[in-house]
Amino acid sequence: MRNLQAAALAVGLAFSTAFGAAAQTNWIPAPAEAVAKWQDLRFGMFIHWGPVSLTGHEIGWSRGKETPAETYDKLVLSFNPTNFDADAWVATAKAAGMKYVVLTTKHHDGFCLWPSDLTEYDIAAGPFRRDIVGELAAACRKQGLLFGTYYSVCDWWHRDFPKGSPGGRTEKAGAVLDRYVEYYRGQVRELVTRYGPLVSMWFDVPQVVGPTQGLPTVKMLRELQPDIVINNRAFSGAPGDHVTPEQRVGGFDMERPWETCMTICRQWAWKPDDKMKSREECIQTLVRTVGGNGNLLFNVGPMPDGRIEPRQVERLKEMGDWVARHAESVYETRGGPYKPGTWGASTRRGSSVYLHIMKWDGDAAVLPRLPAKVKSAVLLTAKGGADVAQLDTGLVVRVDAALRDAAATVVKLEIDGDAMALEPIATASGGTSLTTGAKATASNVFQKSGRYTAAMAVDGDPETRWATDAGTKQAWLEVDLRHETEVSKAVVQEWEGDRGRIRKIEIRVKDGEAWKTVAAADTAAKPLTFPPVKARYIRLEILDAKDGPTVEEFHLMK
Ligand code: FHN
């Protein structure tokens, strides 16, 4: 396979993708088996860290906002995290049940956590001259975890990246993008050659970097490490080896690999007294993610002295205790066959189906009929203790209240066949987007550009967006859910740079040849709920906008 892959790389051809689709021209995918191995991991630690932790404000975004840029850029001179201990960080990840670690090696602020040959603005510029990236990579190897690198494509510090702080909304005079591309490609090469093999390259916020600059970088990565998994943020409109729903659990999807990235608190980087998710929220986030067939990259922001905050360490240990007791229902599984919902979520492998039950109706949980014979049912954490009945009306599961887990109670079913052969089964869902990965079309696309098509509003990536031409006051976005699906909620996520443009919307469903309005609102800022309706084709109809509407994500839920 590798020779064939290398040959394909040599002529710049793309291969059949990890999603099994026909060859793509705007991506060079990882081998399907590499993506499958990455999916088996299911659970990883994301780490956002840098001198900004001294301020308690958000990494990258606070530069030129809460902290003046010239002050922000000097933080490295007082960044001396003498309690940094990579082995301790990795031990915390391992205790949580995490199988890989992804570190922000360079965020939007341009600061590099490794001694790069290509810049002076790195860890060697301050009193703490150690190679953070190198030490963390070594600690992962020592403790049997995989290591990946986050690398921000946008760089609001570097003179040749055209956008600057605050928030990438200023222009840098004299910036030469080609020079920046050479710089960032060189740094990506440093990361994969010095610290590889890497489990993944986690690009972020490409902003002005498109396929012209981004695809050669992907090709270089493939040549250096053919099996590296690369996300869909290497350049604007990149399909990626996986999509990256952020701060929310992605939609159930057995075709497109995905990884939710989410913070254990609220901020990505260190923030004193930040609100932290409860044990139940943390575990249920993991369960809903793996139940939707995704990976969870769960983020901590270490303190300025180098430690991960003790209460976060404790919370991750609580997660790990649950994961350890339910490991076979998490690792190397795939989502389904029951889709996630308010009831819980399910995972499967071989002839086993794992029901992760979060909500009980009295003494039972009732699910739709399972089109397979259940040969046995046990509580994963206590032999026996579960009673399952297959009735015409559905699958009825009973577990003694004393044996339930407040976060999720896992019942293992052995069935008379291959669990992966079962079609996904819809359930009473809550908060699971039905549009992620759906086909989408629009009445207008900004300059007919491939970077702003309707598909960008249903790719689960808030970094990409559907955009319309300047001056557009009315437009529609249509999703094809592939089959008739019940919906009762719509969420319109306007692009963060132009929020408030959309002034009047309707949600319409195709009824025969006609379009029927099921909801209307004078803003896109709030979710729209409406009586459940079944349809395959559904439109976001924008009836009035101040200027060309642009939408990061359009979600429909049951
Ligand atoms: O702007 C960044 C943000 O700081 C954080 O790094 C997240 C993590 O996925 N990515 C960008 C926002 O989408």
Coordinates of C-alpha atoms and ligand atoms in Angstrom, one line a residue:
M1 CA 0.0 0.0 0.0
R2 CA 2.8 2.5 0.9
N3 CA 4.5 2.2 -2.5
L4 CA 1.2 2.7 -4.3
Q5 CA 0.5 5.6 -2.0
A6 CA 3.9 7.1 -2.7
A7 CA 3.4 6.7 -6.4
A8 CA 0.1 8.5 -6.2
L9 CA 1.8 11.3 -4.2
A10 CA 4.5 11.5 -6.8
V11 CA 2.1 12.5 -9.5
G12 CA 0.0 14.5 -7.0
L13 CA -3.0 12.3 -7.5
A14 CA -5.3 11.7 -4.6
F15 CA -6.3 8.2 -3.5
S16 CA -9.6 6.7 -2.7
T17 CA -10.4 8.5 0.5
A18 CA -10.8 7.3 4.0
F19 CA -14.5 7.8 3.4
G20 CA -14.4 5.3 0.5
A21 CA -15.4 8.0 -2.0
A22 CA -14.0 8.4 -5.5
A23 CA -10.5 10.1 -5.8
Q24 CA -10.6 13.7 -4.7
T25 CA -8.6 16.5 -6.4
N26 CA -8.5 18.9 -3.4
W27 CA -7.1 16.5 -0.9
I28 CA -4.5 13.9 -0.4
P29 CA -6.0 11.5 2.2
A30 CA -4.4 9.3 4.7
P31 CA -4.7 5.6 4.1
A32 CA -8.1 4.3 5.3
E33 CA -6.4 2.0 7.8
A34 CA -4.5 4.8 9.4
V35 CA -7.7 6.7 9.9
A36 CA -9.4 3.6 11.3
K37 CA -6.6 3.2 13.8
W38 CA -6.9 6.9 14.8
Q39 CA -10.7 6.3 15.2
D40 CA -10.0 3.3 17.5
L41 CA -8.3 5.7 19.9
R42 CA -11.6 7.5 20.5
F43 CA -10.3 9.8 23.3
G44 CA -7.4 12.3 23.5
M45 CA -6.1 15.3 25.4
F46 CA -5.9 18.7 23.8
I47 CA -3.5 21.2 25.4
H48 CA -3.6 25.0 24.9
W49 CA -0.6 26.6 26.5
G50 CA 1.9 29.4 26.1
P51 CA 3.2 32.6 27.8
V52 CA -0.4 33.9 27.6
S53 CA -1.2 31.7 30.6
L54 CA 0.5 34.4 32.6
T55 CA -2.4 36.7 31.9
G56 CA -5.3 34.3 32.4
H57 CA -6.8 35.5 29.1
E58 CA -7.5 33.5 25.9
I59 CA -4.6 32.4 23.8
G60 CA -4.2 34.3 20.5
W61 CA -7.5 36.2 20.8
S62 CA -6.5 38.3 23.7
R63 CA -3.5 39.7 21.8
G64 CA -4.3 43.3 21.0
K65 CA -7.5 43.0 23.0
E66 CA -7.4 42.3 26.7
T67 CA -3.5 42.5 26.4
P68 CA -1.9 45.1 24.1
A69 CA 0.1 43.3 21.4
E70 CA 3.4 44.8 22.4
T71 CA 2.9 43.6 26.0
Y72 CA 1.6 40.2 24.9
D73 CA 4.6 39.6 22.7
K74 CA 7.0 40.2 25.6
L75 CA 5.3 37.7 28.0
V76 CA 7.9 35.1 26.9
L77 CA 10.5 37.1 28.8
S78 CA 8.7 36.3 32.1
F79 CA 7.4 32.8 31.1
N80 CA 9.3 30.5 33.4
P81 CA 7.1 27.4 34.1
T82 CA 9.5 25.7 36.5
N83 CA 6.8 23.1 37.5
F84 CA 6.4 21.9 34.0
D85 CA 6.6 18.1 34.0
A86 CA 5.7 16.4 30.8
D87 CA 5.6 13.0 32.5
A88 CA 3.0 14.4 34.9
W89 CA 0.8 15.8 32.0
V90 CA 0.9 12.5 30.2
A91 CA 0.2 10.6 33.4
T92 CA -2.9 12.8 33.8
A93 CA -4.0 12.0 30.3
K94 CA -3.4 8.3 30.8
A95 CA -5.4 8.3 34.1
A96 CA -8.3 9.9 32.2
G97 CA -8.3 7.1 29.7
M98 CA -6.9 9.2 26.9
K99 CA -4.9 7.5 24.2
Y100 CA -3.3 10.5 22.5
V101 CA -2.2 14.1 23.3
V102 CA -2.3 17.1 20.9
L103 CA -0.4 20.2 22.0
T104 CA -0.6 23.8 20.6
T105 CA 2.9 24.1 19.3
K106 CA 2.1 27.5 17.8
H107 CA -1.2 29.3 18.2
H108 CA -2.5 32.4 16.3
D109 CA -0.1 34.5 18.4
G110 CA 2.9 33.1 16.6
F111 CA 4.8 31.9 19.7
C112 CA 6.5 28.5 19.2
L113 CA 6.8 26.0 22.1
W114 CA 9.8 24.4 20.5
P115 CA 13.3 25.9 19.5
S116 CA 12.5 26.5 15.9
D117 CA 15.4 27.2 13.4
L118 CA 13.0 29.6 11.6
T119 CA 12.2 32.2 14.2
E120 CA 13.5 33.9 17.3
Y121 CA 9.9 34.1 18.8
D122 CA 10.1 30.7 20.5
I123 CA 10.7 29.0 23.8
A124 CA 14.4 29.8 23.6
A125 CA 13.6 33.5 23.8
G126 CA 12.8 33.4 27.5
P127 CA 14.2 32.1 30.7
F128 CA 12.7 28.6 30.3
R129 CA 14.7 27.4 27.4
R130 CA 13.5 23.8 27.4
D131 CA 11.9 22.1 24.4
I132 CA 8.3 21.7 25.6
V133 CA 7.2 20.0 22.4
G134 CA 10.2 17.6 22.5
E135 CA 9.7 16.7 26.2
L136 CA 6.0 16.1 25.7
A137 CA 6.6 13.9 22.7
A138 CA 9.1 11.9 24.6
A139 CA 6.8 11.5 27.7
C140 CA 4.0 10.2 25.4
R141 CA 6.3 7.6 23.9
K142 CA 7.6 6.6 27.3
Q143 CA 4.0 6.1 28.7
G144 CA 2.6 4.5 25.5
L145 CA 0.4 7.4 24.3
L146 CA 0.5 8.9 20.8
F147 CA 1.5 12.5 20.2
G148 CA 0.1 15.0 17.8
T149 CA 0.7 18.6 17.1
Y150 CA -1.7 21.6 16.7
Y151 CA -0.3 24.2 14.4
S152 CA -2.2 27.5 13.7
V153 CA -2.0 28.4 10.0
C154 CA -2.9 32.0 10.7
D155 CA -0.2 33.9 12.5
W156 CA -1.1 37.3 13.7
W157 CA 2.5 38.0 15.0
H158 CA 4.5 37.1 11.8
R159 CA 5.1 40.1 9.6
D160 CA 4.4 38.2 6.4
F161 CA 1.0 36.8 7.4
P162 CA -1.4 39.5 6.0
K163 CA -3.8 39.5 9.0
G164 CA -3.0 40.7 12.5
S165 CA -4.5 41.2 16.0
P166 CA -7.0 41.7 17.4
G167 CA -8.6 38.6 16.1
G168 CA -7.2 38.6 12.6
R169 CA -9.2 41.6 11.6
T170 CA -6.4 44.0 10.8
E171 CA -4.1 44.1 7.7
K172 CA -0.4 44.1 7.9
A173 CA 1.3 46.5 5.5
G174 CA 4.0 44.9 3.5
A175 CA 3.1 41.3 4.3
V176 CA 4.3 38.8 1.7
L177 CA 2.1 35.7 1.9
D178 CA 4.5 33.5 -0.2
R179 CA 7.3 34.2 2.3
Y180 CA 4.9 33.3 5.1
V181 CA 3.9 30.1 3.3
E182 CA 7.6 29.1 3.1
Y183 CA 8.0 29.8 6.8
Y184 CA 5.0 27.9 8.0
R185 CA 5.7 25.0 5.7
G186 CA 9.2 24.9 7.1
Q187 CA 7.9 24.8 10.6
V188 CA 5.5 22.0 9.9
R189 CA 8.4 20.1 8.4
E190 CA 10.4 20.7 11.7
L191 CA 7.5 19.3 13.8
V192 CA 7.0 16.1 11.8
T193 CA 10.7 15.4 11.3
R194 CA 11.9 16.3 14.8
Y195 CA 9.0 14.9 16.9
G196 CA 7.3 12.4 14.6
P197 CA 5.9 10.0 13.9
L198 CA 2.8 12.1 14.9
V199 CA -0.7 10.7 15.3
S200 CA -2.1 13.8 13.8
M201 CA -1.3 17.3 12.4
W202 CA -4.1 19.5 13.8
F203 CA -4.1 22.7 11.6
D204 CA -6.3 25.6 12.7
V205 CA -7.8 28.8 11.3
P206 CA -6.2 29.0 7.8
Q207 CA -7.9 32.5 7.2
V208 CA -6.2 33.6 4.0
V209 CA -4.5 30.3 3.2
G210 CA -6.3 28.4 0.5
P211 CA -5.7 25.1 -1.4
T212 CA -3.0 26.8 -3.6
Q213 CA -0.8 27.2 -0.5
G214 CA -2.3 24.5 1.7
L215 CA -2.4 21.4 -0.6
P216 CA 1.4 21.4 -1.2
T217 CA 1.8 21.5 2.5
V218 CA -0.4 18.4 2.8
K219 CA 1.6 16.7 0.0
M220 CA 4.8 17.4 1.9
L221 CA 3.4 15.9 5.1
R222 CA 2.2 12.8 3.2
E223 CA 5.7 12.4 1.8
L224 CA 7.3 12.8 5.2
Q225 CA 4.8 10.6 7.1
P226 CA 2.2 8.9 4.8
D227 CA -0.1 7.7 7.6
I228 CA -0.4 11.0 9.5
V229 CA -4.0 12.0 10.1
I230 CA -4.7 15.6 9.1
N231 CA -7.8 17.6 10.0
N232 CA -10.0 19.7 7.8
R233 CA -8.4 23.0 8.7
A234 CA -5.1 22.8 6.7
F235 CA -6.6 25.4 4.3
S236 CA -10.0 27.0 3.6
G237 CA -12.3 24.3 2.3
A238 CA -10.0 21.4 3.1
P239 CA -12.0 18.1 3.3
G240 CA -9.4 16.7 5.7
D241 CA -9.1 13.2 6.9
H242 CA -11.7 14.2 9.5
V243 CA -13.9 17.1 10.3
T244 CA -13.7 19.1 13.5
P245 CA -16.9 20.1 15.3
E246 CA -15.9 22.4 18.1
Q247 CA -17.4 23.0 21.6
R248 CA -20.3 20.7 20.7
V249 CA -20.7 17.0 20.0
G250 CA -20.7 16.3 16.3
G251 CA -23.6 14.7 14.5
F252 CA -23.9 10.9 14.1
D253 CA -21.9 10.0 11.0
M254 CA -20.7 6.5 10.0
E255 CA -19.1 7.9 6.8
R256 CA -17.1 11.0 7.6
P257 CA -14.6 10.5 10.5
W258 CA -14.9 13.4 13.0
E259 CA -13.4 14.6 16.2
T260 CA -15.1 16.9 18.6
C261 CA -12.7 19.3 20.3
M262 CA -14.0 20.7 23.6
T263 CA -12.7 22.5 26.7
I264 CA -13.1 21.0 30.2
C265 CA -13.6 24.5 31.4
R266 CA -14.8 27.4 29.2
Q267 CA -11.6 28.9 28.0
W268 CA -9.0 27.1 25.8
A269 CA -6.0 28.6 27.7
W270 CA -5.6 28.9 31.4
K271 CA -8.2 31.0 33.2
P272 CA -8.3 31.2 37.0
D273 CA -11.6 30.1 38.5
D274 CA -12.9 29.2 35.1
K275 CA -16.2 27.2 35.2
M276 CA -15.4 23.5 34.9
K277 CA -17.7 20.8 33.6
S278 CA -19.1 18.3 36.1
R279 CA -18.2 14.6 36.1
E280 CA -21.5 13.7 34.4
E281 CA -21.0 16.4 31.7
C282 CA -17.5 15.2 31.0
I283 CA -18.4 11.5 30.8
Q284 CA -21.6 12.1 28.8
T285 CA -19.7 14.3 26.3
L286 CA -17.4 11.3 25.7
V287 CA -20.3 8.9 25.5
R288 CA -22.3 11.0 23.1
T289 CA -19.2 11.6 21.0
V290 CA -18.2 7.9 20.6
G291 CA -21.8 7.0 20.2
G292 CA -22.0 9.4 17.3
N293 CA -18.9 7.6 15.8
G294 CA -16.5 10.5 16.7
N295 CA -13.3 11.0 18.7
L296 CA -13.2 13.4 21.6
L297 CA -10.2 15.8 22.0
F298 CA -10.8 17.2 25.4
N299 CA -8.8 20.3 26.3
V300 CA -6.9 21.5 29.4
G301 CA -5.1 24.8 29.7
P302 CA -2.1 24.4 32.0
M303 CA -1.2 27.1 34.5
P304 CA 1.7 29.6 34.1
D305 CA 3.9 27.5 36.5
G306 CA 3.5 24.5 34.2
R307 CA 1.0 22.4 36.2
I308 CA -2.4 21.3 35.1
E309 CA -4.8 22.7 37.7
P310 CA -5.3 20.1 40.4
R311 CA -9.1 20.2 40.2
Q312 CA -8.9 19.5 36.5
V313 CA -6.5 16.6 37.2
E314 CA -9.1 15.2 39.7
R315 CA -12.0 15.6 37.2
L316 CA -10.0 13.8 34.5
K317 CA -9.2 11.0 37.0
E318 CA -13.0 10.7 37.7
M319 CA -13.5 10.3 33.9
G320 CA -10.7 7.8 33.7
D321 CA -12.2 5.7 36.5
W322 CA -15.5 5.5 34.5
V323 CA -13.7 4.8 31.3
A324 CA -11.5 2.1 32.9
R325 CA -14.6 0.2 34.1
H326 CA -16.2 0.5 30.6
A327 CA -13.2 0.4 28.4
E328 CA -14.5 -2.2 25.9
S329 CA -17.5 -0.1 25.2
V330 CA -15.3 2.9 24.2
Y331 CA -12.0 1.9 22.6
E332 CA -12.0 0.3 19.1
T333 CA -15.7 0.7 18.9
R334 CA -17.8 2.5 16.3
G335 CA -21.0 4.6 16.9
G336 CA -24.5 3.1 16.8
P337 CA -26.6 1.3 15.9
Y338 CA -28.9 3.4 18.1
K339 CA -28.2 7.1 17.3
P340 CA -27.4 9.3 20.3
G341 CA -30.3 11.1 21.9
T342 CA -31.7 12.2 25.2
W343 CA -31.8 8.5 26.2
G344 CA -28.0 8.1 25.8
A345 CA -25.9 6.6 23.1
S346 CA -24.7 3.2 21.8
T347 CA -21.4 1.8 20.5
R348 CA -20.6 -1.5 18.8
R349 CA -18.0 -4.0 17.7
G350 CA -18.1 -7.6 16.6
S351 CA -21.4 -9.1 17.8
S352 CA -21.6 -6.7 20.8
V353 CA -23.8 -3.6 21.2
Y354 CA -23.2 -1.4 24.2
L355 CA -26.1 0.7 25.4
H356 CA -24.9 3.8 27.4
I357 CA -28.1 4.7 29.2
M358 CA -28.3 8.2 30.6
K359 CA -32.1 8.6 31.1
W360 CA -34.5 6.2 32.6
D361 CA -38.3 6.3 32.4
G362 CA -39.2 4.9 35.7
D363 CA -37.6 1.5 36.1
A364 CA -36.8 1.0 32.4
A365 CA -35.3 2.5 29.3
V366 CA -37.2 1.8 26.1
L367 CA -35.6 1.9 22.7
P368 CA -36.9 1.2 19.2
R369 CA -36.8 -2.4 18.1
L370 CA -33.4 -3.9 17.5
P371 CA -33.4 -5.9 14.2
A372 CA -31.3 -8.7 15.6
K373 CA -31.8 -11.4 18.3
V374 CA -30.3 -10.5 21.7
K375 CA -28.6 -13.6 23.0
S376 CA -27.5 -12.1 26.3
A377 CA -27.5 -8.9 28.2
V378 CA -25.2 -7.9 31.1
L379 CA -24.4 -4.8 33.0
L380 CA -20.8 -4.1 32.0
T381 CA -19.7 -3.2 35.6
A382 CA -21.4 -6.0 37.5
K383 CA -22.0 -9.5 36.1
G384 CA -25.8 -9.8 35.6
G385 CA -27.9 -7.0 36.8
A386 CA -29.5 -6.2 33.5
D387 CA -32.8 -7.4 32.1
V388 CA -33.6 -6.9 28.4
A389 CA -36.9 -7.7 26.7
Q390 CA -37.4 -7.6 22.9
L391 CA -41.0 -6.7 22.4
D392 CA -42.8 -5.7 19.2
T393 CA -43.0 -2.1 20.6
G394 CA -39.2 -2.0 21.2
L395 CA -36.3 -3.0 23.3
V396 CA -37.0 -2.6 27.1
V397 CA -33.9 -2.5 29.4
R398 CA -34.1 -2.7 33.1
V399 CA -31.3 -2.2 35.6
D400 CA -31.7 -2.0 39.3
A401 CA -31.5 1.7 40.4
A402 CA -28.8 0.8 42.9
L403 CA -26.6 -0.5 40.0
R404 CA -27.0 2.5 37.7
D405 CA -24.3 5.2 37.2
A406 CA -25.5 8.8 37.3
A407 CA -23.3 9.6 34.2
A408 CA -24.1 6.6 32.1
T409 CA -25.0 2.9 32.8
V410 CA -23.7 0.5 30.2
V411 CA -25.5 -2.7 29.2
K412 CA -23.7 -5.0 26.9
L413 CA -25.9 -7.0 24.4
E414 CA -24.5 -10.0 22.6
I415 CA -26.5 -10.4 19.3
D416 CA -26.8 -13.1 16.7
G417 CA -24.7 -11.4 14.0
D418 CA -22.3 -8.6 13.1
A419 CA -23.3 -5.4 15.0
M420 CA -21.7 -3.3 12.3
A421 CA -24.2 -4.7 9.7
L422 CA -27.1 -3.0 11.5
E423 CA -28.5 0.1 9.9
P424 CA -28.5 3.2 12.2
I425 CA -31.6 3.4 14.3
A426 CA -33.1 6.9 15.0
T427 CA -34.0 7.6 18.6
A428 CA -35.5 10.5 20.6
S429 CA -32.5 12.8 20.0
G430 CA -31.4 15.9 21.7
G431 CA -28.9 18.3 20.3
T432 CA -27.5 16.0 17.6
S433 CA -27.2 17.9 14.4
L434 CA -28.8 16.1 11.5
T435 CA -27.2 18.3 8.8
T436 CA -23.5 17.6 9.4
G437 CA -22.3 15.9 6.2
A438 CA -25.7 16.4 4.4
K439 CA -25.7 17.6 0.8
A440 CA -26.3 21.3 0.6
T441 CA -27.0 23.8 -2.2
A442 CA -27.6 27.6 -2.1
S443 CA -29.2 30.3 -4.2
N444 CA -26.0 32.3 -4.2
V445 CA -22.3 31.7 -3.3
F446 CA -19.7 34.4 -2.9
Q447 CA -18.0 34.9 -6.2
K448 CA -18.9 31.2 -6.9
S449 CA -15.9 30.4 -4.8
G450 CA -15.3 26.8 -3.7
R451 CA -14.2 28.2 -0.3
Y452 CA -17.7 29.5 0.5
T453 CA -20.1 26.9 -0.9
A454 CA -23.3 25.7 0.9
A455 CA -21.3 22.6 2.0
M456 CA -19.3 24.8 4.3
A457 CA -22.4 25.4 6.4
V458 CA -22.9 21.7 7.1
D459 CA -19.4 20.4 7.5
G460 CA -19.3 20.6 11.3
D461 CA -16.5 23.2 11.2
P462 CA -17.1 26.7 12.4
E463 CA -13.9 27.8 10.7
T464 CA -15.5 27.4 7.2
R465 CA -18.7 29.1 6.1
W466 CA -21.2 29.5 3.4
A467 CA -21.0 33.1 2.1
T468 CA -23.0 35.1 -0.4
D469 CA -22.1 38.0 -2.7
A470 CA -21.9 41.5 -1.2
G471 CA -25.2 43.3 -1.3
T472 CA -27.3 40.1 -1.2
K473 CA -30.4 40.7 0.8
Q474 CA -32.3 37.4 0.2
A475 CA -30.9 33.9 -0.2
W476 CA -31.7 30.3 0.7
L477 CA -29.6 27.3 1.8
E478 CA -31.1 23.9 1.1
V479 CA -30.1 20.6 2.8
D480 CA -30.9 17.1 1.5
L481 CA -31.1 14.8 4.6
R482 CA -31.0 11.8 2.1
H483 CA -34.2 10.5 3.5
E484 CA -37.3 11.7 5.2
T485 CA -36.3 12.8 8.7
E486 CA -38.2 14.3 11.7
V487 CA -37.0 17.7 12.8
S488 CA -38.2 20.2 15.3
K489 CA -35.3 22.6 15.9
A490 CA -33.1 24.7 13.7
V491 CA -29.9 26.6 14.7
V492 CA -28.3 29.2 12.4
Q493 CA -24.7 30.0 13.4
E494 CA -23.9 33.3 11.6
W495 CA -20.2 33.8 10.9
E496 CA -18.5 35.4 13.9
G497 CA -17.1 38.2 11.8
D498 CA -20.5 39.4 10.5
R499 CA -23.0 38.4 13.2
G500 CA -26.3 40.3 13.0
R501 CA -26.6 40.7 9.2
I502 CA -29.5 38.3 8.9
R503 CA -32.7 40.0 9.9
K504 CA -35.6 37.8 8.8
I505 CA -35.6 34.0 8.3
E506 CA -38.0 31.1 7.7
I507 CA -37.5 27.4 7.9
R508 CA -39.3 25.7 5.0
V509 CA -39.8 22.0 4.2
K510 CA -40.4 20.6 0.8
D511 CA -43.9 19.1 0.7
G512 CA -44.4 17.6 -2.8
E513 CA -43.4 20.4 -5.1
A514 CA -44.3 23.2 -2.7
W515 CA -42.2 24.7 0.1
K516 CA -44.1 24.9 3.4
T517 CA -43.0 27.4 6.1
V518 CA -42.7 25.7 9.6
A519 CA -40.9 28.5 11.5
A520 CA -40.1 32.2 11.2
A521 CA -38.0 34.6 13.1
D522 CA -36.6 38.2 13.0
T523 CA -33.2 37.1 14.0
A524 CA -30.7 34.2 13.4
A525 CA -29.3 34.6 16.9
K526 CA -31.7 32.2 18.6
P527 CA -32.6 28.6 17.9
L528 CA -36.0 28.1 16.2
T529 CA -38.2 25.3 17.6
F530 CA -41.4 24.1 15.9
P531 CA -43.8 21.2 16.0
P532 CA -42.0 18.0 14.7
V533 CA -42.2 17.7 11.0
K534 CA -40.8 15.1 8.6
A535 CA -39.0 16.0 5.4
R536 CA -36.0 15.2 3.3
Y537 CA -35.4 18.6 1.7
I538 CA -35.3 21.6 4.1
R539 CA -34.5 25.2 3.5
L540 CA -33.1 28.1 5.5
E541 CA -34.9 31.0 3.7
I542 CA -33.2 34.3 4.4
L543 CA -35.9 36.9 3.7
D544 CA -33.9 40.0 4.7
A545 CA -30.3 40.8 5.5
K546 CA -28.3 44.0 6.0
D547 CA -25.6 42.6 3.6
G548 CA -24.5 39.4 2.1
P549 CA -25.5 36.7 4.7
T550 CA -22.7 34.3 5.8
V551 CA -23.3 31.2 7.9
E552 CA -20.7 29.1 9.7
E553 CA -23.1 26.2 10.5
F554 CA -26.8 25.4 9.9
H555 CA -28.0 22.7 12.2
L556 CA -31.3 20.8 12.2
M557 CA -32.3 18.6 15.2
K558 CA -35.0 16.3 16.1
Ligands
FHN1 O1 -9.3 30.3 17.5 C1 -9.0 28.9 17.9 C2 -9.3 28.7 19.3 O2 -8.4 29.5 20.1 C3 -9.0 27.2 19.6 O3 -7.6 26.9 19.4 C4 -9.9 26.3 18.8 C5 -9.5 24.9 19.0 O4 -10.2 24.1 18.0 N1 -9.6 26.6 17.4 C6 -9.9 28.0 17.0 C7 -11.3 28.3 17.0 O5 -12.0 27.5 16.1

